[in-house]
PDB file of C-alpha atoms in Angstrom:
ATOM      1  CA  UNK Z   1     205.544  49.803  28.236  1.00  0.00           C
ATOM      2  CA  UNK Z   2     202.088  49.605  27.445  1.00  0.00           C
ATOM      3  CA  UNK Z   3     200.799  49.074  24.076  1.00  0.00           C
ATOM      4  CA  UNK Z   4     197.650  51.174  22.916  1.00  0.00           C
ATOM      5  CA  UNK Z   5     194.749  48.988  21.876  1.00  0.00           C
ATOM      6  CA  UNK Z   6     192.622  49.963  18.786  1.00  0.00           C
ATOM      7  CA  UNK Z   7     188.797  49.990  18.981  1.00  0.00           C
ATOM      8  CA  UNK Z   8     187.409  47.338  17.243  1.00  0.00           C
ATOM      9  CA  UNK Z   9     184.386  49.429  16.438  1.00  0.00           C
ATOM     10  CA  UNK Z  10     186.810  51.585  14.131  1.00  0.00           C
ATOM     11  CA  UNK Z  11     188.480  48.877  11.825  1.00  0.00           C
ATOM     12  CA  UNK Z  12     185.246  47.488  11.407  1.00  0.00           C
ATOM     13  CA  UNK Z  13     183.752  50.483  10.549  1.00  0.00           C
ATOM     14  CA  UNK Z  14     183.757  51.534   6.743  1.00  0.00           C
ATOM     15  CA  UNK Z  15     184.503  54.620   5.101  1.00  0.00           C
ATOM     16  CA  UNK Z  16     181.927  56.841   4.469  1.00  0.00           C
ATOM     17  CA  UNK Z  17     182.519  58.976   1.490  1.00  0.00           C
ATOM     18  CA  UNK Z  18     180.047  61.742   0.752  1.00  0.00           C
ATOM     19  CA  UNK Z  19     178.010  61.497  -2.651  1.00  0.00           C
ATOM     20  CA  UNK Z  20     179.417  62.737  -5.718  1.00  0.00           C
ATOM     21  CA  UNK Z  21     178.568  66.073  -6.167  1.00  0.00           C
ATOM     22  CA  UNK Z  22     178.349  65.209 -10.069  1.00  0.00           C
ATOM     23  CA  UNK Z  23     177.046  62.411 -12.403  1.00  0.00           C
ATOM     24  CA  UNK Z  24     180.290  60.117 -13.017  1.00  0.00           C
ATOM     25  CA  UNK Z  25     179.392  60.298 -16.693  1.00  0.00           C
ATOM     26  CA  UNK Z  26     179.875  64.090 -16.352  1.00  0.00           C
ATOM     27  CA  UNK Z  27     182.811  63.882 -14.892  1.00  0.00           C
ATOM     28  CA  UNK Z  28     184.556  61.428 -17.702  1.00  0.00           C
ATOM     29  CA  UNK Z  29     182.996  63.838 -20.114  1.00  0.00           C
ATOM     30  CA  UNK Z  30     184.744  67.272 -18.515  1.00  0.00           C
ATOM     31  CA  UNK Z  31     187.952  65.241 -18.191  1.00  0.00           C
ATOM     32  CA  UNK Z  32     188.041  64.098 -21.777  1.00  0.00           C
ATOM     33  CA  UNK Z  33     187.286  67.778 -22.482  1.00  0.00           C
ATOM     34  CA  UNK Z  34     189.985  69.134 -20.667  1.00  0.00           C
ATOM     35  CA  UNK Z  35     192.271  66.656 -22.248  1.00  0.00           C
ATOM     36  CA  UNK Z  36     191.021  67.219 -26.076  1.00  0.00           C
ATOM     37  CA  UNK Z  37     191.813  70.833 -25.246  1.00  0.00           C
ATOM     38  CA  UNK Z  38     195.136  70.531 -23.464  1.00  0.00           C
ATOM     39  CA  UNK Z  39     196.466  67.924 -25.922  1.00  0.00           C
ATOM     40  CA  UNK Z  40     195.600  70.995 -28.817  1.00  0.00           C
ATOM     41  CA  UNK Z  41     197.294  73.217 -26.983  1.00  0.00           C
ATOM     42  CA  UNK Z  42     200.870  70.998 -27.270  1.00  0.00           C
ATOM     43  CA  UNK Z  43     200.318  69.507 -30.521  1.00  0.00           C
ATOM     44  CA  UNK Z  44     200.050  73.435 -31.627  1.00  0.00           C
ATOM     45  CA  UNK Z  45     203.113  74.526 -29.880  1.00  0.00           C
ATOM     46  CA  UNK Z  46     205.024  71.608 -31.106  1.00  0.00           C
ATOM     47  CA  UNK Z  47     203.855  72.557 -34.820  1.00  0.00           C
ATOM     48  CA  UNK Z  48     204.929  76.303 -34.197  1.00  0.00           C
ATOM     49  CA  UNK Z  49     208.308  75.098 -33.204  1.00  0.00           C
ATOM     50  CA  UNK Z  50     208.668  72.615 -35.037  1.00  0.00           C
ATOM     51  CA  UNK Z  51     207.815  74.611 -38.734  1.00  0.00           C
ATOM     52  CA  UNK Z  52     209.990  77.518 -36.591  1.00  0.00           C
ATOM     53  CA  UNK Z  53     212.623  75.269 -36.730  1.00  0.00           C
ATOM     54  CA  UNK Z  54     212.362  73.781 -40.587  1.00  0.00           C
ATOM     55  CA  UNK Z  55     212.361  77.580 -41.702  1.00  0.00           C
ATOM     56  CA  UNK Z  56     216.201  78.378 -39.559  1.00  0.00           C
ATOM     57  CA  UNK Z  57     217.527  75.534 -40.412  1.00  0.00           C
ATOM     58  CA  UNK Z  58     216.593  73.883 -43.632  1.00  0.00           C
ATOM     59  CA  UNK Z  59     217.433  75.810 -47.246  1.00  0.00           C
ATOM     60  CA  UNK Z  60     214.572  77.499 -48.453  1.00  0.00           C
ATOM     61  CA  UNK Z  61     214.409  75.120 -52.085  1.00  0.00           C
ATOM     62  CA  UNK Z  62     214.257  72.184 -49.965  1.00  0.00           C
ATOM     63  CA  UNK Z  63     210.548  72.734 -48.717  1.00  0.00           C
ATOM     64  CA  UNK Z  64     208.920  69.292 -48.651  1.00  0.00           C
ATOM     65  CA  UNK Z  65     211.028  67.352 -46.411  1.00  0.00           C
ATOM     66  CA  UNK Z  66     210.357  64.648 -43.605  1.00  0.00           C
ATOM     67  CA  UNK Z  67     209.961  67.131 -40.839  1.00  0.00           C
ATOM     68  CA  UNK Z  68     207.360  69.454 -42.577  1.00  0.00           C
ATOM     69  CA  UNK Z  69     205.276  66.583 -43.130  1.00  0.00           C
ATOM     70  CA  UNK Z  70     205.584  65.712 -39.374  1.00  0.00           C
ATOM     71  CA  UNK Z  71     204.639  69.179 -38.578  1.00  0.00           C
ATOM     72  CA  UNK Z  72     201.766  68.959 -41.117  1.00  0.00           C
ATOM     73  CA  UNK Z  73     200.398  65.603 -39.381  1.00  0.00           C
ATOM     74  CA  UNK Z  74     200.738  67.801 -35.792  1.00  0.00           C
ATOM     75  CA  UNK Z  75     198.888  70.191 -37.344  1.00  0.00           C
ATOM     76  CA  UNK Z  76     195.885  67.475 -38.667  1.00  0.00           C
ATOM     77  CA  UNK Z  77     196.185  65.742 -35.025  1.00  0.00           C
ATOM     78  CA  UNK Z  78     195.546  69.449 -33.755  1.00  0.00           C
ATOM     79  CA  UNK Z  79     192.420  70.342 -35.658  1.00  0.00           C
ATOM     80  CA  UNK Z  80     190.874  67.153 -34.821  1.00  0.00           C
ATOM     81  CA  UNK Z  81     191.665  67.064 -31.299  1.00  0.00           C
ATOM     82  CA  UNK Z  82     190.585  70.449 -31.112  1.00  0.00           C
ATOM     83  CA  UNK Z  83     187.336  70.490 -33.306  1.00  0.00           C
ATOM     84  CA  UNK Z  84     186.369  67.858 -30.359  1.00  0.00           C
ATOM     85  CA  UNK Z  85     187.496  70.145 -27.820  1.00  0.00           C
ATOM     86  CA  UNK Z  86     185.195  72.938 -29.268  1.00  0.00           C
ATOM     87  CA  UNK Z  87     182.436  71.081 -29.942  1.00  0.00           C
ATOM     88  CA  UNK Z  88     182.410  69.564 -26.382  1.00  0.00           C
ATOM     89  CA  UNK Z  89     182.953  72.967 -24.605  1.00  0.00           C
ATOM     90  CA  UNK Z  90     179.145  74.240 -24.686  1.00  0.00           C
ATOM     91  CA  UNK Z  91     177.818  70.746 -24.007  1.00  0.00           C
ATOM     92  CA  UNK Z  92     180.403  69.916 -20.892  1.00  0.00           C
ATOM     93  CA  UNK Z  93     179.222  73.662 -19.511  1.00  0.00           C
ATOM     94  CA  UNK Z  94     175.295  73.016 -19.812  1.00  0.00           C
ATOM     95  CA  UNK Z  95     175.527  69.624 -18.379  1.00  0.00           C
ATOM     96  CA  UNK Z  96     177.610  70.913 -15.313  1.00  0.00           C
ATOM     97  CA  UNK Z  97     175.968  71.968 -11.938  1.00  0.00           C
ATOM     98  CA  UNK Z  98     179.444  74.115 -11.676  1.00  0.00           C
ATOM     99  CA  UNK Z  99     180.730  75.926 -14.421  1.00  0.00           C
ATOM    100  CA  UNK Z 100     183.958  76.701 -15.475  1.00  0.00           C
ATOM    101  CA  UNK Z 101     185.303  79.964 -14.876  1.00  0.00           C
ATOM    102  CA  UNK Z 102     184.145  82.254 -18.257  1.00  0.00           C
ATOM    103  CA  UNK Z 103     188.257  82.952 -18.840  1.00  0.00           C
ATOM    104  CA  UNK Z 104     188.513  79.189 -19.178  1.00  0.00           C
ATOM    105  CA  UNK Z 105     185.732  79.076 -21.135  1.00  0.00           C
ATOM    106  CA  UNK Z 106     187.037  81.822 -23.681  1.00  0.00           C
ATOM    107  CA  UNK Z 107     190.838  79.853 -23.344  1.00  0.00           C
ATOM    108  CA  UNK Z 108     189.194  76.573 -24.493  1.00  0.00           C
ATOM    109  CA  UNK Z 109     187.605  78.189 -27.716  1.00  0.00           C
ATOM    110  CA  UNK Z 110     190.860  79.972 -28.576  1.00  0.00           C
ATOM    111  CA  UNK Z 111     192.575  76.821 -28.269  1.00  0.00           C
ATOM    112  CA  UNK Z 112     190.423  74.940 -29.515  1.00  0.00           C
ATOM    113  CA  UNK Z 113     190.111  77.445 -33.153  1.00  0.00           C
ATOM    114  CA  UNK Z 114     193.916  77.846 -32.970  1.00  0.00           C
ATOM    115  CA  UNK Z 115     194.907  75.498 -35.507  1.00  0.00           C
ATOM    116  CA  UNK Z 116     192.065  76.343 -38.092  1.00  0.00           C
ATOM    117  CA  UNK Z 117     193.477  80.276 -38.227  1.00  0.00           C
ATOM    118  CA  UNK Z 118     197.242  78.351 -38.395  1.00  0.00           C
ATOM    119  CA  UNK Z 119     195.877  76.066 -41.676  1.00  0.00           C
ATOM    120  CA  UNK Z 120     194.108  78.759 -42.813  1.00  0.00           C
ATOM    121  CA  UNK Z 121     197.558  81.147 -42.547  1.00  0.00           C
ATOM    122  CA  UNK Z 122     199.275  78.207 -44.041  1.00  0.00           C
ATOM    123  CA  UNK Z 123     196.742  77.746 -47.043  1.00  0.00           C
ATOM    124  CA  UNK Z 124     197.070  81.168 -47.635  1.00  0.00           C
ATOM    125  CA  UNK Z 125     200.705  81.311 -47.693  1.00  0.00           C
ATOM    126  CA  UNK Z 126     200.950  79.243 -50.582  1.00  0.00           C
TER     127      UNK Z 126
END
């Protein structure tokens, strides 16, 4: 049997990769967007279930315990996490040559207010 022989011309040969179609500094910014925004979105479900969780199974005179102030630190890495998410949305979507869809747009600025309307609800609960 014959072995095949491989064209020097194509080992030597580099890859070619075309040009980035954005600015790399545009692209860390959208991905530390997208991450500010997703980790809002699971530090608010974890606080819904969590609290969810402290009000089935926990007696109601026993309020302040170890898990509501968990929830409660959730709730603070939430707003901040998602303040940054907010604030970034306008200014990741102007710097962009493509956009983001406008229903991810309006789903990172839900998100992203989502756990000022749950401190607000909590605030005004007690």
């Amino acid at each position: 049997m014959s072995k095949k022989r491989r064209s020097n011309k194509k080992l030597s040969r580099s890859e070619v990769h075309p040009p980035p179609s954005e600015p790399q500094s545009i692209e860390s910014l959208t991905v530390f967007w997208s991450l500010c925004i997703f980790a809002t979105l699971v530090l608010v479900i974890v606080f819904m279930l969590l609290r969810a969780s402290v009000a089935l199974w926990q007696p109601a005179e026993d309020t302040n315990n170890t898990w509501t102030g968990f929830a409660n630190l959730l709730l603070f890495s939430a707003i901040v996490s998602g303040s940054i998410g907010g604030i970034l949305t306008p200014i990741v979507q102007s710097q962009r040559k493509r956009r983001a869809p406008k229903s991810l747009q309006f789903a990172a600025v839900a998100i992203a207010i989502s756990p000022w309307i749950l401190l607000a609800l909590l605030a005004a609960r007690s």
